[in-house]
mmCIF file of C-alpha atoms and ligand atoms in Angstrom:
data_model
loop_
_atom_site.group_PDB
_atom_site.id
_atom_site.type_symbol
_atom_site.label_atom_id
_atom_site.label_comp_id
_atom_site.label_asym_id
_atom_site.label_seq_id
_atom_site.Cartn_x
_atom_site.Cartn_y
_atom_site.Cartn_z
ATOM 1 C CA MET A 704 0.000 0.000 0.000
ATOM 2 C CA THR A 705 1.216 3.485 -0.841
ATOM 3 C CA LEU A 706 1.919 5.657 2.153
ATOM 4 C CA ARG A 707 -0.381 8.708 2.245
ATOM 5 C CA VAL A 708 0.950 11.674 4.207
ATOM 6 C CA GLY A 709 -0.680 15.076 4.764
ATOM 7 C CA ILE A 710 1.289 18.215 5.647
ATOM 8 C CA LEU A 711 -0.339 21.216 7.284
ATOM 9 C CA GLY A 712 2.168 24.016 7.670
ATOM 10 C CA GLY A 713 1.425 27.204 9.534
ATOM 11 C CA THR A 714 2.583 29.841 11.909
ATOM 12 C CA PHE A 715 0.272 28.402 14.582
ATOM 13 C CA ASP A 716 0.472 31.650 16.536
ATOM 14 C CA PRO A 717 -1.461 30.097 18.276
ATOM 15 C CA ILE A 718 -2.817 26.776 16.969
ATOM 16 C CA HIS A 719 -6.657 26.685 17.195
ATOM 17 C CA PHE A 720 -9.675 24.502 16.450
ATOM 18 C CA GLY A 721 -9.806 25.745 12.828
ATOM 19 C CA HIS A 722 -6.447 24.025 12.230
ATOM 20 C CA LEU A 723 -7.210 20.964 14.329
ATOM 21 C CA ARG A 724 -10.686 20.197 13.025
ATOM 22 C CA SER A 725 -9.464 20.625 9.429
ATOM 23 C CA ALA A 726 -6.553 18.284 10.115
ATOM 24 C CA VAL A 727 -8.839 15.566 11.476
ATOM 25 C CA GLU A 728 -11.362 15.890 8.641
ATOM 26 C CA VAL A 729 -8.708 15.847 5.894
ATOM 27 C CA ARG A 730 -7.048 12.855 7.511
ATOM 28 C CA GLU A 731 -10.320 10.918 7.502
ATOM 29 C CA TYR A 732 -11.547 12.093 4.098
ATOM 30 C CA LEU A 733 -8.287 11.321 2.292
ATOM 31 C CA LYS A 734 -7.605 8.205 4.377
ATOM 32 C CA LEU A 735 -4.174 9.485 5.327
ATOM 33 C CA ASP A 736 -1.737 7.276 7.190
ATOM 34 C CA GLU A 737 -0.426 10.315 9.006
ATOM 35 C CA LEU A 738 -0.829 14.050 9.096
ATOM 36 C CA ARG A 739 2.111 16.245 10.034
ATOM 37 C CA LEU A 740 1.688 19.696 11.509
ATOM 38 C CA VAL A 741 4.733 21.750 10.541
ATOM 39 C CA PRO A 742 5.259 25.036 12.407
ATOM 40 C CA ASN A 743 7.079 27.668 10.295
ATOM 41 C CA ALA A 744 10.302 29.138 11.630
ATOM 42 C CA THR A 745 10.656 32.507 9.964
ATOM 43 C CA PRO A 746 7.625 32.770 7.724
ATOM 44 C CA PRO A 747 8.912 34.529 4.579
ATOM 45 C CA HIS A 748 5.566 36.030 3.556
ATOM 46 C CA ARG A 749 4.176 37.432 6.811
ATOM 47 C CA ASP A 750 4.948 39.546 9.890
ATOM 48 C CA ARG A 751 6.936 38.196 12.818
ATOM 49 C CA PRO A 752 4.821 35.945 15.051
ATOM 50 C CA GLY A 753 3.766 37.095 18.558
ATOM 51 C CA ALA A 754 5.141 33.950 20.215
ATOM 52 C CA THR A 755 8.641 32.522 19.746
ATOM 53 C CA ALA A 756 9.203 29.487 17.529
ATOM 54 C CA GLN A 757 9.707 27.363 20.631
ATOM 55 C CA GLN A 758 6.453 28.586 22.182
ATOM 56 C CA ARG A 759 4.509 27.965 18.962
ATOM 57 C CA LEU A 760 5.995 24.469 18.774
ATOM 58 C CA GLU A 761 5.076 23.761 22.393
ATOM 59 C CA MET A 762 1.488 24.900 21.766
ATOM 60 C CA VAL A 763 1.197 22.561 18.743
ATOM 61 C CA CYS A 764 2.561 19.683 20.872
ATOM 62 C CA LEU A 765 0.073 20.432 23.665
ATOM 63 C CA ALA A 766 -2.845 20.608 21.204
ATOM 64 C CA THR A 767 -2.045 17.225 19.666
ATOM 65 C CA GLU A 768 -0.782 15.237 22.661
ATOM 66 C CA PHE A 769 -3.844 12.977 22.823
ATOM 67 C CA ASP A 770 -4.079 12.226 19.073
ATOM 68 C CA ASP A 771 -1.415 9.813 17.872
ATOM 69 C CA GLN A 772 -2.248 10.324 14.193
ATOM 70 C CA LEU A 773 -1.520 14.040 14.301
ATOM 71 C CA LEU A 774 2.267 14.303 14.286
ATOM 72 C CA VAL A 775 4.298 17.407 14.983
ATOM 73 C CA ASP A 776 7.249 17.919 12.637
ATOM 74 C CA ASP A 777 9.759 20.573 13.710
ATOM 75 C CA CYS A 778 11.938 20.266 10.577
ATOM 76 C CA GLU A 779 11.431 23.935 9.610
ATOM 77 C CA LEU A 780 12.425 25.114 13.077
ATOM 78 C CA LYS A 781 15.737 23.246 12.811
ATOM 79 C CA ARG A 782 16.651 24.999 9.557
ATOM 80 C CA GLU A 783 18.721 28.133 9.885
ATOM 81 C CA ARG A 784 16.962 29.965 7.089
ATOM 82 C CA PRO A 785 13.430 31.041 6.204
ATOM 83 C CA SER A 786 10.774 28.330 6.025
ATOM 84 C CA TYR A 787 10.213 27.471 2.387
ATOM 85 C CA THR A 788 7.480 24.901 1.935
ATOM 86 C CA VAL A 789 9.039 23.592 -1.261
ATOM 87 C CA GLU A 790 12.183 22.655 0.681
ATOM 88 C CA THR A 791 10.107 20.933 3.355
ATOM 89 C CA LEU A 792 8.404 18.874 0.653
ATOM 90 C CA GLU A 793 11.780 18.026 -0.921
ATOM 91 C CA ALA A 794 13.030 16.817 2.464
ATOM 92 C CA LEU A 795 9.875 14.722 2.912
ATOM 93 C CA ARG A 796 10.274 13.198 -0.558
ATOM 94 C CA ALA A 797 13.861 12.307 0.291
ATOM 95 C CA GLU A 798 12.633 10.706 3.534
ATOM 96 C CA LEU A 799 9.575 8.862 2.166
ATOM 97 C CA GLY A 800 10.580 8.091 -1.431
ATOM 98 C CA CYS A 801 8.841 8.768 -4.739
ATOM 99 C CA GLU A 802 6.030 6.247 -4.203
ATOM 100 C CA ALA A 803 4.452 8.003 -1.234
ATOM 101 C CA SER A 804 1.464 10.261 -1.873
ATOM 102 C CA LEU A 805 2.022 13.685 -0.336
ATOM 103 C CA PHE A 806 -0.815 16.140 0.292
ATOM 104 C CA LEU A 807 -0.013 19.741 1.121
ATOM 105 C CA ILE A 808 -2.994 21.220 2.978
ATOM 106 C CA VAL A 809 -3.588 24.977 2.737
ATOM 107 C CA GLY A 810 -6.475 27.272 3.617
ATOM 108 C CA TRP A 811 -8.147 29.355 0.903
ATOM 109 C CA ASP A 812 -6.262 32.507 1.983
ATOM 110 C CA ALA A 813 -2.911 30.741 1.758
ATOM 111 C CA PHE A 814 -3.846 29.248 -1.625
ATOM 112 C CA CYS A 815 -4.712 32.704 -3.008
ATOM 113 C CA GLY A 816 -1.215 33.862 -2.033
ATOM 114 C CA LEU A 817 0.537 30.837 -3.521
ATOM 115 C CA PRO A 818 2.113 32.686 -6.500
ATOM 116 C CA GLY A 819 4.142 34.678 -3.942
ATOM 117 C CA TRP A 820 5.730 31.540 -2.477
ATOM 118 C CA TYR A 821 9.346 30.632 -3.258
ATOM 119 C CA ARG A 822 9.464 28.211 -6.266
ATOM 120 C CA TRP A 823 5.699 27.805 -6.019
ATOM 121 C CA THR A 824 5.344 26.067 -9.390
ATOM 122 C CA SER A 825 7.508 23.216 -8.069
ATOM 123 C CA LEU A 826 5.071 22.458 -5.245
ATOM 124 C CA LEU A 827 2.824 20.309 -7.442
ATOM 125 C CA GLU A 828 5.846 18.344 -8.688
ATOM 126 C CA LEU A 829 6.298 17.187 -5.106
ATOM 127 C CA ALA A 830 2.785 16.963 -3.630
ATOM 128 C CA SER A 831 -0.899 17.323 -4.363
ATOM 129 C CA LEU A 832 -2.733 20.294 -2.882
ATOM 130 C CA VAL A 833 -5.775 20.186 -0.624
ATOM 131 C CA VAL A 834 -7.416 23.609 -0.393
ATOM 132 C CA LEU A 835 -9.640 24.240 2.629
ATOM 133 C CA GLN A 836 -12.518 26.677 2.617
ATOM 134 C CA ARG A 837 -12.321 29.452 5.239
ATOM 135 C CA PRO A 838 -15.620 31.161 5.957
ATOM 136 C CA GLU A 839 -14.031 34.485 6.908
ATOM 137 C CA HIS A 840 -11.792 34.608 3.824
ATOM 138 C CA ASP A 841 -13.341 35.156 0.392
ATOM 139 C CA GLN A 842 -10.459 36.573 -1.639
ATOM 140 C CA GLU A 843 -10.736 36.397 -5.423
ATOM 141 C CA LEU A 844 -8.348 33.876 -7.001
ATOM 142 C CA PRO A 845 -5.567 35.293 -9.205
ATOM 143 C CA GLU A 846 -5.977 34.308 -12.894
ATOM 144 C CA VAL A 847 -2.923 32.059 -12.809
ATOM 145 C CA LEU A 848 -4.529 29.986 -10.043
ATOM 146 C CA LYS A 849 -7.865 29.797 -11.867
ATOM 147 C CA ASP A 850 -5.960 28.233 -14.789
ATOM 148 C CA LEU A 851 -4.117 25.898 -12.447
ATOM 149 C CA LEU A 852 -7.385 24.776 -10.837
ATOM 150 C CA ALA A 853 -8.959 24.182 -14.243
ATOM 151 C CA ALA A 854 -6.018 21.987 -15.230
ATOM 152 C CA ARG A 855 -5.370 20.088 -11.996
ATOM 153 C CA SER A 856 -8.613 19.865 -9.960
ATOM 154 C CA VAL A 857 -10.150 16.548 -9.068
ATOM 155 C CA GLY A 858 -13.787 16.278 -8.004
ATOM 156 C CA ASP A 859 -13.467 14.291 -4.805
ATOM 157 C CA ALA A 860 -11.063 12.382 -2.617
ATOM 158 C CA SER A 861 -11.700 9.043 -4.313
ATOM 159 C CA ALA A 862 -10.309 10.517 -7.554
ATOM 160 C CA MET A 863 -7.181 11.719 -5.796
ATOM 161 C CA ASN A 864 -4.780 8.850 -6.247
ATOM 162 C CA ALA A 865 -1.633 10.355 -7.725
ATOM 163 C CA THR A 866 1.517 10.765 -5.666
ATOM 164 C CA HIS A 867 1.531 14.511 -6.507
ATOM 165 C CA GLY A 868 0.219 17.076 -8.991
ATOM 166 C CA GLU A 869 -3.537 17.148 -8.225
ATOM 167 C CA ILE A 870 -5.688 19.746 -6.451
ATOM 168 C CA LEU A 871 -8.767 19.099 -4.336
ATOM 169 C CA CYS A 872 -10.930 21.925 -2.935
ATOM 170 C CA LEU A 873 -12.469 20.591 0.224
ATOM 171 C CA ALA A 874 -15.579 21.804 2.026
ATOM 172 C CA GLN A 875 -14.915 20.775 5.605
ATOM 173 C CA THR A 876 -16.862 21.971 8.669
ATOM 174 C CA PRO A 877 -16.562 25.754 8.304
ATOM 175 C CA LEU A 878 -14.998 27.293 11.406
ATOM 176 C CA ALA A 879 -14.464 31.046 11.235
ATOM 177 C CA ILE A 880 -11.536 30.996 13.664
ATOM 178 C CA SER A 881 -8.220 32.722 13.080
ATOM 179 C CA ALA A 882 -5.096 33.194 15.161
ATOM 180 C CA THR A 883 -5.336 36.939 14.468
ATOM 181 C CA HIS A 884 -8.760 37.045 16.130
ATOM 182 C CA ILE A 885 -7.511 35.041 19.118
ATOM 183 C CA ARG A 886 -4.505 37.357 19.566
ATOM 184 C CA SER A 887 -6.690 40.428 19.355
ATOM 185 C CA LEU A 888 -9.208 39.063 21.890
ATOM 186 C CA ILE A 889 -6.363 38.467 24.357
ATOM 187 C CA GLY A 890 -4.908 41.890 23.553
ATOM 188 C CA GLU A 891 -8.273 43.431 24.503
ATOM 189 C CA GLY A 892 -8.418 41.456 27.739
ATOM 190 C CA ARG A 893 -11.232 39.227 26.413
ATOM 191 C CA SER A 894 -11.412 35.428 26.493
ATOM 192 C CA PRO A 895 -10.664 33.236 23.442
ATOM 193 C CA ARG A 896 -11.948 30.155 25.293
ATOM 194 C CA PHE A 897 -13.605 27.455 23.093
ATOM 195 C CA LEU A 898 -11.774 28.723 19.987
ATOM 196 C CA LEU A 899 -8.699 26.670 20.902
ATOM 197 C CA PRO A 900 -7.826 23.797 23.259
ATOM 198 C CA ASP A 901 -7.833 24.606 26.976
ATOM 199 C CA SER A 902 -4.288 23.232 27.233
ATOM 200 C CA VAL A 903 -3.108 25.831 24.696
ATOM 201 C CA LEU A 904 -5.034 28.609 26.424
ATOM 202 C CA GLY A 905 -3.463 27.594 29.753
ATOM 203 C CA TYR A 906 -0.009 27.791 28.150
ATOM 204 C CA ILE A 907 -0.761 31.240 26.686
ATOM 205 C CA GLU A 908 -1.830 32.477 30.122
ATOM 206 C CA THR A 909 1.183 31.005 31.916
ATOM 207 C CA GLN A 910 3.596 32.465 29.368
ATOM 208 C CA GLY A 911 1.786 35.823 29.238
ATOM 209 C CA LEU A 912 1.494 35.675 25.437
ATOM 210 C CA TYR A 913 -0.304 38.216 23.226
ATOM 211 C CA ARG A 914 -1.004 40.661 26.057
ATOM 212 C CA PRO A 915 -0.620 44.343 25.240
ATOM 213 C CA LEU A 916 2.748 45.811 26.229
ATOM 214 C CA THR A 917 2.281 47.962 29.320
HETATM 215 P P1 ATP B 1992 -3.262 34.354 11.294
HETATM 216 O O1 ATP B 1992 -4.651 34.822 11.644
HETATM 217 O O2 ATP B 1992 -2.197 34.761 12.285
HETATM 218 O O3 ATP B 1992 -2.891 34.680 9.864
HETATM 219 P P2 ATP B 1992 -4.244 31.647 10.846
HETATM 220 O O4 ATP B 1992 -5.365 31.455 11.803
HETATM 221 O O5 ATP B 1992 -4.566 31.930 9.413
HETATM 222 O O6 ATP B 1992 -3.245 32.761 11.406
HETATM 223 P P3 ATP B 1992 -1.975 29.986 10.175
HETATM 224 O O7 ATP B 1992 -1.062 29.354 11.141
HETATM 225 O O8 ATP B 1992 -1.475 31.116 9.387
HETATM 226 O O9 ATP B 1992 -3.322 30.396 10.995
HETATM 227 O O10 ATP B 1992 -2.634 28.897 9.229
HETATM 228 C C1 ATP B 1992 -1.989 27.722 8.814
HETATM 229 C C2 ATP B 1992 -2.829 27.105 7.703
HETATM 230 O O11 ATP B 1992 -4.134 26.739 8.214
HETATM 231 C C3 ATP B 1992 -3.085 28.071 6.535
HETATM 232 O O12 ATP B 1992 -3.057 27.324 5.323
HETATM 233 C C4 ATP B 1992 -4.468 28.591 6.829
HETATM 234 O O13 ATP B 1992 -5.148 29.020 5.660
HETATM 235 C C5 ATP B 1992 -5.152 27.367 7.450
HETATM 236 N N1 ATP B 1992 -6.219 27.733 8.379
HETATM 237 C C6 ATP B 1992 -6.108 28.542 9.454
HETATM 238 N N2 ATP B 1992 -7.292 28.662 10.077
HETATM 239 C C7 ATP B 1992 -8.184 27.933 9.391
HETATM 240 C C8 ATP B 1992 -9.601 27.673 9.525
HETATM 241 N N3 ATP B 1992 -10.323 28.239 10.504
HETATM 242 N N4 ATP B 1992 -10.187 26.855 8.622
HETATM 243 C C9 ATP B 1992 -9.451 26.299 7.610
HETATM 244 N N5 ATP B 1992 -8.126 26.509 7.419
HETATM 245 C C10 ATP B 1992 -7.493 27.308 8.291
#
């Protein structure tokens, strides 16, 4: 049997139920053998995170500690350069071989920004893409991605059998949760409870993360 591995990269600043529920649903829908959550070190295409890399990693570990099919992969944090997804996929290919099926999972907002990613056209030579809907994000797709979707989309998971090169747009349970919203709630002294695991919220409180500077 071909190994089927999903990769959900992110800043996870902090990780929340939008990430976690999507991860579980994609894992079940695509019958993945494993799903790796990959925290970014120095995200090349966004502002500096509010928590350190180590803190973001610890929050991802806390969020997934009771689910042995959600793995945490800190490969990007060990690299002493910006986190380029294409290099993470190359490392995974080298680890798992050319027969494994790799699925790079991205939210709609991240997909819309794909043409800004380093060597983005190589991504589909290494993995297939799973694009998640995000209810609070409705950006228009750039033309180049409309063409890519027309050429590479498959209708449902059962048609997604290649080791790489296909795209599936997936309608999972829509959860309008973002890390930005969680950070701003905490910054305003309000509670983000039930938007993220209690263990992660406890960590944020203990570490004093995302509070306004006084
Ligand atoms: P921020 O608000 O700081 O930009 P975020 O909530 O978008 O953070 P990221 O760590 O940037 O979280 O997201 C990692 C990946 O998960 C991205 O591909 C993103 O689109 C996707 N994602 C984040 N939240 C959701 C959600 N609620 N539903 C589906 N996908 C999501």
